[in-house]
CSV table of N, CA and C in Angstrom, one decimal:
chain,number,residue,atom,x,y,z
A,1,UNK,N,65.5,-9.8,11.5
A,1,UNK,CA,65.9,-11.1,11.0
A,1,UNK,C,65.0,-11.5,9.8
A,2,UNK,N,65.6,-11.9,8.8
A,2,UNK,CA,64.9,-12.2,7.5
A,2,UNK,C,64.8,-13.8,7.4
A,3,UNK,N,63.6,-14.2,7.2
A,3,UNK,CA,63.4,-15.7,7.0
A,3,UNK,C,63.3,-15.9,5.5
A,4,UNK,N,64.2,-16.8,5.0
A,4,UNK,CA,64.2,-17.1,3.6
A,4,UNK,C,63.6,-18.5,3.4
A,5,UNK,N,62.9,-18.7,2.3
A,5,UNK,CA,62.4,-20.0,2.0
A,5,UNK,C,63.0,-20.5,0.7
A,6,UNK,N,63.4,-21.7,0.7
A,6,UNK,CA,64.0,-22.3,-0.4
A,6,UNK,C,63.0,-22.7,-1.5
A,7,UNK,N,63.2,-22.4,-2.7
A,7,UNK,CA,62.3,-22.6,-3.8
A,7,UNK,C,62.5,-24.1,-4.2
A,8,UNK,N,61.4,-24.8,-4.2
A,8,UNK,CA,61.3,-26.2,-4.6
A,8,UNK,C,60.4,-26.3,-5.8
A,9,UNK,N,60.9,-26.4,-7.0
A,9,UNK,CA,60.1,-26.3,-8.2
A,9,UNK,C,58.9,-27.2,-8.3
A,10,UNK,N,59.1,-28.5,-7.9
A,10,UNK,CA,58.0,-29.5,-8.1
A,10,UNK,C,57.0,-29.2,-7.0
A,11,UNK,N,57.4,-29.0,-5.8
A,11,UNK,CA,56.4,-28.8,-4.7
A,11,UNK,C,55.6,-27.5,-4.9
A,12,UNK,N,56.3,-26.4,-5.3
A,12,UNK,CA,55.6,-25.1,-5.5
A,12,UNK,C,54.7,-25.1,-6.7
A,13,UNK,N,55.1,-25.8,-7.7
A,13,UNK,CA,54.2,-25.9,-8.9
A,13,UNK,C,53.0,-26.7,-8.6
A,14,UNK,N,53.1,-27.8,-7.8
A,14,UNK,CA,52.0,-28.6,-7.5
A,14,UNK,C,51.0,-27.8,-6.6
A,15,UNK,N,51.5,-27.0,-5.6
A,15,UNK,CA,50.7,-26.3,-4.7
A,15,UNK,C,49.9,-25.2,-5.5
A,16,UNK,N,50.6,-24.5,-6.5
A,16,UNK,CA,49.9,-23.5,-7.3
A,16,UNK,C,48.9,-24.2,-8.2
A,17,UNK,N,49.1,-25.3,-8.7
A,17,UNK,CA,48.1,-26.0,-9.5
A,17,UNK,C,46.9,-26.4,-8.7
A,18,UNK,N,47.1,-26.9,-7.5
A,18,UNK,CA,46.0,-27.2,-6.6
A,18,UNK,C,45.1,-26.0,-6.3
A,19,UNK,N,45.8,-24.9,-6.0
A,19,UNK,CA,45.0,-23.7,-5.7
A,19,UNK,C,44.2,-23.2,-6.9
A,20,UNK,N,44.8,-23.2,-8.1
A,20,UNK,CA,44.1,-22.8,-9.3
A,20,UNK,C,42.9,-23.7,-9.6
A,21,UNK,N,43.1,-25.0,-9.5
A,21,UNK,CA,42.0,-25.9,-9.7
A,21,UNK,C,40.9,-25.8,-8.7
A,22,UNK,N,41.2,-25.6,-7.4
A,22,UNK,CA,40.2,-25.4,-6.4
A,22,UNK,C,39.4,-24.2,-6.6
A,23,UNK,N,40.1,-23.1,-7.0
A,23,UNK,CA,39.3,-21.8,-7.2
A,23,UNK,C,38.5,-21.9,-8.5
A,24,UNK,N,38.9,-22.7,-9.5
A,24,UNK,CA,38.2,-22.8,-10.7
A,24,UNK,C,36.9,-23.6,-10.5
A,25,UNK,N,36.9,-24.6,-9.7
A,25,UNK,CA,35.8,-25.5,-9.5
A,25,UNK,C,35.0,-25.1,-8.3
A,26,UNK,N,35.4,-24.1,-7.6
A,26,UNK,CA,34.6,-23.6,-6.4
A,26,UNK,C,33.2,-23.2,-6.7
A,27,UNK,N,33.0,-22.5,-7.8
A,27,UNK,CA,31.6,-22.1,-8.2
A,27,UNK,C,30.7,-23.3,-8.5
A,28,UNK,N,31.3,-24.4,-9.1
A,28,UNK,CA,30.5,-25.5,-9.5
A,28,UNK,C,30.1,-26.3,-8.3
A,29,UNK,N,30.8,-26.2,-7.2
A,29,UNK,CA,30.4,-27.0,-6.0
A,29,UNK,C,29.2,-26.4,-5.3
A,30,UNK,N,28.9,-25.1,-5.5
A,30,UNK,CA,27.7,-24.5,-4.9
A,30,UNK,C,26.5,-24.7,-5.8
A,31,UNK,N,25.3,-24.8,-5.2
A,31,UNK,CA,24.1,-24.9,-6.1
A,31,UNK,C,23.9,-23.6,-6.8
A,32,UNK,N,23.5,-23.6,-8.1
A,32,UNK,CA,23.4,-22.4,-8.9
A,32,UNK,C,22.0,-21.8,-8.9
A,33,UNK,N,21.0,-22.7,-8.8
A,33,UNK,CA,19.6,-22.1,-9.0
A,33,UNK,C,18.9,-22.1,-7.7
A,34,UNK,N,19.2,-22.8,-6.7
A,34,UNK,CA,18.5,-22.8,-5.5
A,34,UNK,C,19.4,-23.2,-4.3
A,35,UNK,N,18.9,-22.9,-3.1
A,35,UNK,CA,19.7,-23.2,-2.0
A,35,UNK,C,19.6,-22.1,-1.0
A,36,UNK,N,20.2,-22.3,0.2
A,36,UNK,CA,20.1,-21.3,1.2
A,36,UNK,C,21.2,-20.2,1.0
A,37,UNK,N,20.9,-19.1,1.5
A,37,UNK,CA,21.9,-18.0,1.5
A,37,UNK,C,21.9,-17.3,2.8
A,38,UNK,N,22.9,-16.5,3.1
A,38,UNK,CA,23.0,-15.8,4.3
A,38,UNK,C,23.1,-14.3,4.0
A,39,UNK,N,22.1,-13.5,4.3
A,39,UNK,CA,22.2,-12.0,4.0
A,39,UNK,C,23.3,-11.4,4.9
A,40,UNK,N,24.0,-10.4,4.3
A,40,UNK,CA,25.0,-9.7,5.1
A,40,UNK,C,24.3,-8.8,6.1
A,41,UNK,N,24.9,-8.6,7.3
A,41,UNK,CA,24.4,-7.9,8.4
A,41,UNK,C,25.4,-6.9,8.9
A,42,UNK,N,25.0,-5.7,9.3
A,42,UNK,CA,25.8,-4.7,10.0
A,42,UNK,C,25.2,-4.5,11.3
A,43,UNK,N,26.0,-4.4,12.4
A,43,UNK,CA,25.5,-4.2,13.7
A,43,UNK,C,26.2,-3.0,14.3
A,44,UNK,N,25.5,-2.0,14.8
A,44,UNK,CA,26.1,-0.9,15.4
A,44,UNK,C,25.3,-0.5,16.6
A,45,UNK,N,25.9,0.3,17.5
A,45,UNK,CA,25.3,0.7,18.8
A,45,UNK,C,25.6,2.1,19.1
A,46,UNK,N,24.6,2.8,19.6
A,46,UNK,CA,24.8,4.2,20.2
A,46,UNK,C,24.3,4.2,21.6
A,47,UNK,N,24.2,5.3,22.2
A,47,UNK,CA,23.8,5.4,23.6
A,47,UNK,C,22.5,4.9,23.9
A,48,UNK,N,21.5,4.9,22.9
A,48,UNK,CA,20.1,4.6,23.2
A,48,UNK,C,19.7,3.2,22.6
A,49,UNK,N,20.4,2.7,21.6
A,49,UNK,CA,19.9,1.5,21.0
A,49,UNK,C,21.0,0.7,20.3
A,50,UNK,N,20.7,-0.5,19.9
A,50,UNK,CA,21.5,-1.4,19.1
A,50,UNK,C,20.7,-1.5,17.8
A,51,UNK,N,21.4,-1.4,16.6
A,51,UNK,CA,20.7,-1.5,15.3
A,51,UNK,C,21.4,-2.5,14.5
A,52,UNK,N,20.5,-3.4,13.9
A,52,UNK,CA,21.0,-4.4,12.9
A,52,UNK,C,20.4,-4.0,11.5
A,53,UNK,N,21.2,-4.0,10.5
A,53,UNK,CA,20.7,-3.8,9.1
A,53,UNK,C,21.1,-5.0,8.3
A,54,UNK,N,20.2,-5.6,7.6
A,54,UNK,CA,20.4,-6.8,6.8
A,54,UNK,C,20.0,-6.5,5.4
A,55,UNK,N,20.8,-7.1,4.5
A,55,UNK,CA,20.5,-6.9,3.1
A,55,UNK,C,19.5,-8.0,2.7
A,56,UNK,N,18.3,-7.6,2.3
A,56,UNK,CA,17.2,-8.5,2.0
A,56,UNK,C,16.5,-8.1,0.7
A,57,UNK,N,17.2,-7.8,-0.4
A,57,UNK,CA,16.6,-7.5,-1.6
A,57,UNK,C,15.8,-8.6,-2.2
A,58,UNK,N,14.6,-8.3,-2.7
A,58,UNK,CA,13.7,-9.4,-3.2
A,58,UNK,C,13.0,-10.2,-2.2
A,59,UNK,N,13.1,-9.8,-0.9
A,59,UNK,CA,12.3,-10.6,0.1
A,59,UNK,C,11.2,-9.7,0.6
A,60,UNK,N,10.0,-10.1,0.4
A,60,UNK,CA,8.8,-9.4,0.8
A,60,UNK,C,8.7,-9.4,2.3
A,61,UNK,N,8.3,-8.3,2.9
A,61,UNK,CA,8.2,-8.2,4.4
A,61,UNK,C,7.4,-9.4,5.0
A,62,UNK,N,6.3,-9.8,4.3
A,62,UNK,CA,5.5,-10.9,4.8
A,62,UNK,C,6.3,-12.3,4.8
A,63,UNK,N,7.4,-12.3,4.1
A,63,UNK,CA,8.3,-13.5,4.1
A,63,UNK,C,9.4,-13.5,5.1
A,64,UNK,N,9.3,-12.5,6.0
A,64,UNK,CA,10.3,-12.3,7.1
A,64,UNK,C,9.7,-12.7,8.4
A,65,UNK,N,10.4,-13.4,9.3
A,65,UNK,CA,9.9,-13.7,10.6
A,65,UNK,C,11.0,-13.3,11.6
A,66,UNK,N,10.6,-12.3,12.4
A,66,UNK,CA,11.6,-11.7,13.4
A,66,UNK,C,11.0,-12.0,14.8
A,67,UNK,N,11.8,-12.6,15.7
A,67,UNK,CA,11.3,-12.8,17.1
A,67,UNK,C,12.4,-12.7,18.1
A,68,UNK,N,12.0,-12.4,19.3
A,68,UNK,CA,13.0,-12.3,20.4
A,68,UNK,C,12.5,-13.3,21.4
A,69,UNK,N,13.4,-14.2,21.8
A,69,UNK,CA,13.1,-15.2,22.8
A,69,UNK,C,14.3,-15.5,23.6
A,70,UNK,N,14.2,-15.4,25.0
A,70,UNK,CA,15.3,-15.7,25.9
A,70,UNK,C,16.6,-14.9,25.5
A,71,UNK,N,16.5,-13.6,25.3
A,71,UNK,CA,17.6,-12.7,24.9
A,71,UNK,C,18.3,-13.2,23.6
A,72,UNK,N,17.5,-13.8,22.7
A,72,UNK,CA,18.1,-14.2,21.4
A,72,UNK,C,17.2,-13.6,20.3
A,73,UNK,N,17.7,-12.8,19.4
A,73,UNK,CA,17.0,-12.3,18.3
A,73,UNK,C,17.2,-13.3,17.1
A,74,UNK,N,16.0,-13.7,16.6
A,74,UNK,CA,16.1,-14.7,15.4
A,74,UNK,C,15.4,-14.0,14.3
A,75,UNK,N,16.1,-14.0,13.1
A,75,UNK,CA,15.5,-13.5,11.9
A,75,UNK,C,15.6,-14.6,10.8
A,76,UNK,N,14.4,-14.9,10.3
A,76,UNK,CA,14.3,-15.9,9.3
A,76,UNK,C,13.5,-15.3,8.1
A,77,UNK,N,13.8,-15.8,6.9
A,77,UNK,CA,13.2,-15.3,5.7
A,77,UNK,C,13.3,-16.3,4.6
A,78,UNK,N,12.7,-15.9,3.5
A,78,UNK,CA,12.8,-16.7,2.3
A,78,UNK,C,12.7,-15.8,1.1
A,79,UNK,N,13.7,-16.0,0.2
A,79,UNK,CA,13.7,-15.3,-1.1
A,79,UNK,C,13.3,-16.4,-2.1
A,80,UNK,N,12.2,-16.1,-2.8
A,80,UNK,CA,11.6,-17.1,-3.7
A,80,UNK,C,12.1,-16.9,-5.1
A,81,UNK,N,12.4,-18.0,-5.8
A,81,UNK,CA,12.9,-17.9,-7.2
A,81,UNK,C,11.7,-17.6,-8.1
A,82,UNK,N,12.0,-17.1,-9.3
A,82,UNK,CA,10.9,-16.8,-10.3
A,82,UNK,C,10.5,-18.1,-10.8
A,83,UNK,N,9.2,-18.5,-10.6
A,83,UNK,CA,8.7,-19.8,-11.1
A,83,UNK,C,8.1,-19.7,-12.5
A,84,UNK,N,7.9,-18.5,-12.9
A,84,UNK,CA,7.2,-18.3,-14.3
A,84,UNK,C,8.3,-18.3,-15.4
A,85,UNK,N,9.5,-18.4,-15.1
A,85,UNK,CA,10.6,-18.4,-16.1
A,85,UNK,C,11.1,-19.8,-16.3
A,86,UNK,N,11.4,-20.2,-17.5
A,86,UNK,CA,11.9,-21.5,-17.7
A,86,UNK,C,13.4,-21.6,-17.4
A,87,UNK,N,13.9,-22.6,-16.7
A,87,UNK,CA,15.3,-22.7,-16.3
A,87,UNK,C,16.2,-22.9,-17.6
A,88,UNK,N,15.7,-23.5,-18.6
A,88,UNK,CA,16.6,-23.8,-19.7
A,88,UNK,C,16.9,-22.5,-20.5
A,89,UNK,N,16.2,-21.4,-20.3
A,89,UNK,CA,16.5,-20.2,-21.0
A,89,UNK,C,17.5,-19.3,-20.4
A,90,UNK,N,17.9,-19.7,-19.2
A,90,UNK,CA,18.9,-18.9,-18.4
A,90,UNK,C,20.3,-19.3,-18.9
A,91,UNK,N,21.2,-18.3,-19.1
A,91,UNK,CA,22.6,-18.5,-19.4
A,91,UNK,C,23.4,-18.6,-18.1
A,92,UNK,N,23.0,-17.9,-17.1
A,92,UNK,CA,23.7,-17.9,-15.8
A,92,UNK,C,22.8,-17.4,-14.7
A,93,UNK,N,22.9,-18.1,-13.6
A,93,UNK,CA,22.1,-17.7,-12.4
A,93,UNK,C,23.1,-17.6,-11.2
A,94,UNK,N,23.3,-16.3,-10.8
A,94,UNK,CA,24.2,-16.1,-9.7
A,94,UNK,C,23.5,-15.7,-8.4
A,95,UNK,N,22.3,-15.2,-8.5
A,95,UNK,CA,21.6,-14.9,-7.2
A,95,UNK,C,21.1,-16.1,-6.5
A,96,UNK,N,21.1,-16.0,-5.2
A,96,UNK,CA,20.8,-17.1,-4.3
A,96,UNK,C,19.3,-17.0,-3.9
A,97,UNK,N,18.6,-18.1,-3.9
A,97,UNK,CA,17.2,-18.2,-3.5
A,97,UNK,C,17.1,-19.2,-2.4
A,98,UNK,N,16.1,-19.2,-1.6
A,98,UNK,CA,15.8,-20.1,-0.6
A,98,UNK,C,15.6,-19.5,0.7
A,99,UNK,N,15.8,-20.2,1.8
A,99,UNK,CA,15.5,-19.7,3.2
A,99,UNK,C,16.8,-19.4,3.9
A,100,UNK,N,16.7,-18.5,4.9
A,100,UNK,CA,17.9,-18.2,5.7
A,100,UNK,C,17.4,-18.1,7.1
A,101,UNK,N,18.3,-18.2,8.0
A,101,UNK,CA,18.0,-18.0,9.5
A,101,UNK,C,19.3,-17.4,10.1
A,102,UNK,N,19.1,-16.3,10.8
A,102,UNK,CA,20.2,-15.7,11.6
A,102,UNK,C,19.8,-15.5,13.0
A,103,UNK,N,20.7,-15.8,14.0
A,103,UNK,CA,20.4,-15.6,15.4
A,103,UNK,C,21.5,-14.8,16.0
A,104,UNK,N,21.1,-13.9,16.9
A,104,UNK,CA,22.0,-13.0,17.6
A,104,UNK,C,21.7,-13.0,19.1
A,105,UNK,N,22.7,-13.2,19.9
A,105,UNK,CA,22.5,-13.2,21.4
A,105,UNK,C,22.5,-11.7,21.8
A,106,UNK,N,21.5,-11.3,22.5
A,106,UNK,CA,21.3,-9.9,22.9
A,106,UNK,C,21.9,-9.7,24.3
A,107,UNK,N,22.5,-8.5,24.6
A,107,UNK,CA,22.9,-8.2,26.0
A,107,UNK,C,21.7,-8.0,26.9
A,108,UNK,N,22.0,-8.1,28.2
A,108,UNK,CA,20.9,-7.8,29.1
A,108,UNK,C,20.4,-6.4,29.1
A,109,UNK,N,21.1,-5.5,28.5
A,109,UNK,CA,20.7,-4.1,28.5
A,109,UNK,C,19.6,-3.8,27.5
A,110,UNK,N,19.2,-4.7,26.6
A,110,UNK,CA,18.2,-4.5,25.6
A,110,UNK,C,16.8,-4.6,26.2
A,111,UNK,N,16.0,-3.7,25.8
A,111,UNK,CA,14.6,-3.7,26.2
A,111,UNK,C,13.8,-4.6,25.1
A,112,UNK,N,13.6,-5.9,25.4
A,112,UNK,CA,13.1,-6.8,24.4
A,112,UNK,C,11.6,-6.5,24.1
A,113,UNK,N,10.9,-5.7,24.9
A,113,UNK,CA,9.5,-5.4,24.7
A,113,UNK,C,9.3,-4.2,23.7
A,114,UNK,N,10.4,-3.5,23.3
A,114,UNK,CA,10.3,-2.4,22.5
A,114,UNK,C,11.0,-2.5,21.1
A,115,UNK,N,11.2,-3.8,20.7
A,115,UNK,CA,12.0,-4.0,19.4
A,115,UNK,C,11.1,-3.5,18.2
A,116,UNK,N,11.8,-2.9,17.3
A,116,UNK,CA,11.1,-2.3,16.1
A,116,UNK,C,11.8,-2.7,14.9
A,117,UNK,N,11.1,-3.1,13.8
A,117,UNK,CA,11.7,-3.5,12.5
A,117,UNK,C,11.0,-2.9,11.4
A,118,UNK,N,11.7,-2.5,10.4
A,118,UNK,CA,11.1,-2.0,9.1
A,118,UNK,C,12.1,-2.3,7.9
A,119,UNK,N,11.4,-2.4,6.8
A,119,UNK,CA,12.2,-2.7,5.6
A,119,UNK,C,12.0,-1.6,4.5
A,120,UNK,N,13.1,-1.2,3.9
A,120,UNK,CA,13.0,-0.2,2.9
A,120,UNK,C,14.1,-0.4,1.9
A,121,UNK,N,13.7,-0.4,0.6
A,121,UNK,CA,14.7,-0.6,-0.5
A,121,UNK,C,15.5,-1.8,-0.3
A,122,UNK,N,15.0,-2.9,0.2
A,122,UNK,CA,15.7,-4.2,0.3
A,122,UNK,C,16.7,-4.2,1.5
A,123,UNK,N,16.5,-3.3,2.4
A,123,UNK,CA,17.3,-3.3,3.6
A,123,UNK,C,16.4,-3.4,4.8
A,124,UNK,N,16.6,-4.5,5.6
A,124,UNK,CA,15.8,-4.7,6.8
A,124,UNK,C,16.6,-4.0,8.0
A,125,UNK,N,15.9,-3.2,8.7
A,125,UNK,CA,16.5,-2.5,9.9
A,125,UNK,C,15.8,-2.9,11.1
A,126,UNK,N,16.5,-3.5,12.1
A,126,UNK,CA,15.9,-3.9,13.4
A,126,UNK,C,16.6,-3.1,14.5
A,127,UNK,N,15.7,-2.3,15.2
A,127,UNK,CA,16.2,-1.4,16.3
A,127,UNK,C,15.9,-2.0,17.6
A,128,UNK,N,16.9,-2.2,18.4
A,128,UNK,CA,16.7,-2.8,19.8
A,128,UNK,C,17.1,-1.7,20.8
A,129,UNK,N,16.0,-1.0,21.4
A,129,UNK,CA,16.3,0.1,22.3
A,129,UNK,C,16.9,-0.5,23.6
A,130,UNK,N,17.7,0.3,24.3
A,130,UNK,CA,18.3,-0.1,25.5
A,130,UNK,C,17.4,0.3,26.7
A,131,UNK,N,17.4,-0.5,27.8
A,131,UNK,CA,16.7,-0.2,29.0
A,131,UNK,C,17.1,1.2,29.5
A,132,UNK,N,16.2,1.9,30.2
A,132,UNK,CA,16.6,3.2,30.7
A,132,UNK,C,17.7,3.1,31.7
A,133,UNK,N,17.7,2.0,32.5
A,133,UNK,CA,18.8,1.9,33.5
A,133,UNK,C,20.2,1.6,32.9
A,134,UNK,N,20.2,1.1,31.7
A,134,UNK,CA,21.5,0.8,31.0
A,134,UNK,C,22.0,2.0,30.3
A,135,UNK,N,21.3,3.1,30.1
A,135,UNK,CA,21.8,4.2,29.3
A,135,UNK,C,22.7,5.0,30.2
A,136,UNK,N,23.8,5.5,29.6
A,136,UNK,CA,24.8,6.3,30.4
A,136,UNK,C,24.2,7.6,30.9
A,137,UNK,N,24.7,7.9,32.1
A,137,UNK,CA,24.2,9.2,32.8
A,137,UNK,C,25.3,10.2,32.8
A,138,UNK,N,25.1,11.4,32.4
A,138,UNK,CA,26.1,12.4,32.4
A,138,UNK,C,26.1,13.0,33.8
A,139,UNK,N,27.3,13.1,34.4
A,139,UNK,CA,27.5,13.6,35.7
A,139,UNK,C,28.2,15.0,35.6
A,140,UNK,N,27.6,16.0,36.1
A,140,UNK,CA,28.2,17.4,36.0
A,140,UNK,C,29.1,17.6,37.2
A,141,UNK,N,30.3,18.1,36.9
A,141,UNK,CA,31.3,18.4,37.9
A,141,UNK,C,31.2,19.9,38.2
A,142,UNK,N,30.9,20.2,39.5
A,142,UNK,CA,30.8,21.6,39.9
A,142,UNK,C,32.1,22.1,40.4
A,143,UNK,N,32.4,23.3,40.3
A,143,UNK,CA,33.6,23.9,40.8
A,143,UNK,C,33.3,24.8,42.0
A,144,UNK,N,33.9,24.5,43.1
A,144,UNK,CA,33.7,25.2,44.3
A,144,UNK,C,34.4,26.6,44.3
A,145,UNK,N,33.8,27.6,44.9
A,145,UNK,CA,34.4,28.9,45.0
A,145,UNK,C,35.4,28.9,46.1
A,146,UNK,N,36.5,29.7,46.0
A,146,UNK,CA,37.5,29.7,47.1
A,146,UNK,C,36.8,30.2,48.4
A,147,UNK,N,37.2,29.6,49.5
A,147,UNK,CA,36.7,30.0,50.9
A,147,UNK,C,37.6,31.0,51.5
A,148,UNK,N,37.1,32.1,52.0
A,148,UNK,CA,37.8,33.2,52.6
A,148,UNK,C,37.7,33.1,54.1
A,149,UNK,N,38.9,33.0,54.8
A,149,UNK,CA,38.9,32.9,56.2
A,149,UNK,C,39.7,34.1,56.8
A,150,UNK,N,39.1,34.9,57.6
A,150,UNK,CA,39.7,35.9,58.4
A,150,UNK,C,40.9,36.6,57.7
A,151,UNK,N,40.7,37.1,56.6
A,151,UNK,CA,41.7,37.8,55.9
A,151,UNK,C,42.6,37.0,55.0
A,152,UNK,N,42.4,35.7,54.9
A,152,UNK,CA,43.3,34.8,54.1
A,152,UNK,C,42.4,34.0,53.2
A,153,UNK,N,42.9,33.7,52.0
A,153,UNK,CA,42.2,32.8,51.1
A,153,UNK,C,42.7,31.4,51.4
A,154,UNK,N,42.1,30.5,50.7
A,154,UNK,CA,42.5,29.1,50.9
A,154,UNK,C,44.0,28.9,50.6
A,155,UNK,N,44.5,29.6,49.6
A,155,UNK,CA,45.9,29.4,49.1
A,155,UNK,C,46.9,30.0,50.1
A,156,UNK,N,46.4,30.8,51.1
A,156,UNK,CA,47.3,31.3,52.1
A,156,UNK,C,47.7,32.8,51.8
A,157,UNK,N,47.3,33.4,50.8
A,157,UNK,CA,47.7,34.7,50.4
A,157,UNK,C,46.9,35.7,51.3
A,158,UNK,N,47.5,36.8,51.6
A,158,UNK,CA,46.9,37.8,52.5
A,158,UNK,C,45.8,38.5,51.7
A,159,UNK,N,44.7,38.7,52.3
A,159,UNK,CA,43.5,39.3,51.7
A,159,UNK,C,43.0,40.3,52.7
A,160,UNK,N,43.6,41.5,52.6
A,160,UNK,CA,43.3,42.5,53.6
A,160,UNK,C,42.5,43.6,52.8
A,161,UNK,N,41.5,44.2,53.5
A,161,UNK,CA,40.8,45.2,52.9
A,161,UNK,C,41.6,46.4,52.6
A,162,UNK,N,41.3,47.1,51.5
A,162,UNK,CA,42.1,48.3,51.1
A,162,UNK,C,41.7,49.4,52.1
A,163,UNK,N,42.8,50.2,52.4
A,163,UNK,CA,42.5,51.4,53.2
A,163,UNK,C,42.0,52.5,52.4
A,164,UNK,N,41.5,53.5,53.0
A,164,UNK,CA,40.9,54.6,52.3
A,164,UNK,C,41.9,55.3,51.4
A,165,UNK,N,43.2,55.4,51.8
A,165,UNK,CA,44.2,56.0,51.0
A,165,UNK,C,44.6,55.2,49.8
A,166,UNK,N,44.5,53.8,49.9
A,166,UNK,CA,44.8,53.0,48.7
A,166,UNK,C,43.6,52.9,47.8
A,167,UNK,N,42.4,53.0,48.4
A,167,UNK,CA,41.2,52.8,47.6
A,167,UNK,C,40.9,54.1,46.7
A,168,UNK,N,41.3,55.3,47.2
A,168,UNK,CA,41.1,56.5,46.5
A,168,UNK,C,42.4,57.0,45.9
A,169,UNK,N,42.4,57.4,44.6
A,169,UNK,CA,43.7,58.0,44.1
A,169,UNK,C,43.9,59.4,44.7
A,170,UNK,N,45.2,59.7,44.8
A,170,UNK,CA,45.5,61.0,45.4
A,170,UNK,C,45.1,62.1,44.4
A,171,UNK,N,44.5,63.2,45.0
A,171,UNK,CA,44.0,64.3,44.2
A,171,UNK,C,45.0,65.4,44.3
A,172,UNK,N,45.3,66.0,43.3
A,172,UNK,CA,46.3,67.1,43.3
A,172,UNK,C,45.7,68.4,43.3
């Protein structure tokens, strides 16, 4: 089934005009030289740990605060603006400066005593190892050998010992 929409020139032109104006002035609504920002984060998990990677270029490790409390991981930091440069000499400032705070609720499987964090090339990596009890266990399945009973296998086939005539080929 196809749904068709009737074209209304005045209504459609007004909606298009509003979208264009909103997108044009969207950049002016945000602060240009200072303000808070939110670094992008990736979260992935393997059998042994959960890993968070945050984009933190220009943030010194001493300006990062990472803590775990009540199964909540909190990461706070600050990217400082260049104070030695005069603002009137800039033509455009697109980078964000200021403080940020991110919080993540951790599952009960995380060992909060063994959290590890390191920063390299502007990427903060936080490793959250899992508790030993939470790690998956591999269970090996063993194959049982067929049981032989009084001349018969489990499948019911006859299993009789070979006679001397059958065991030795006839000699000519």
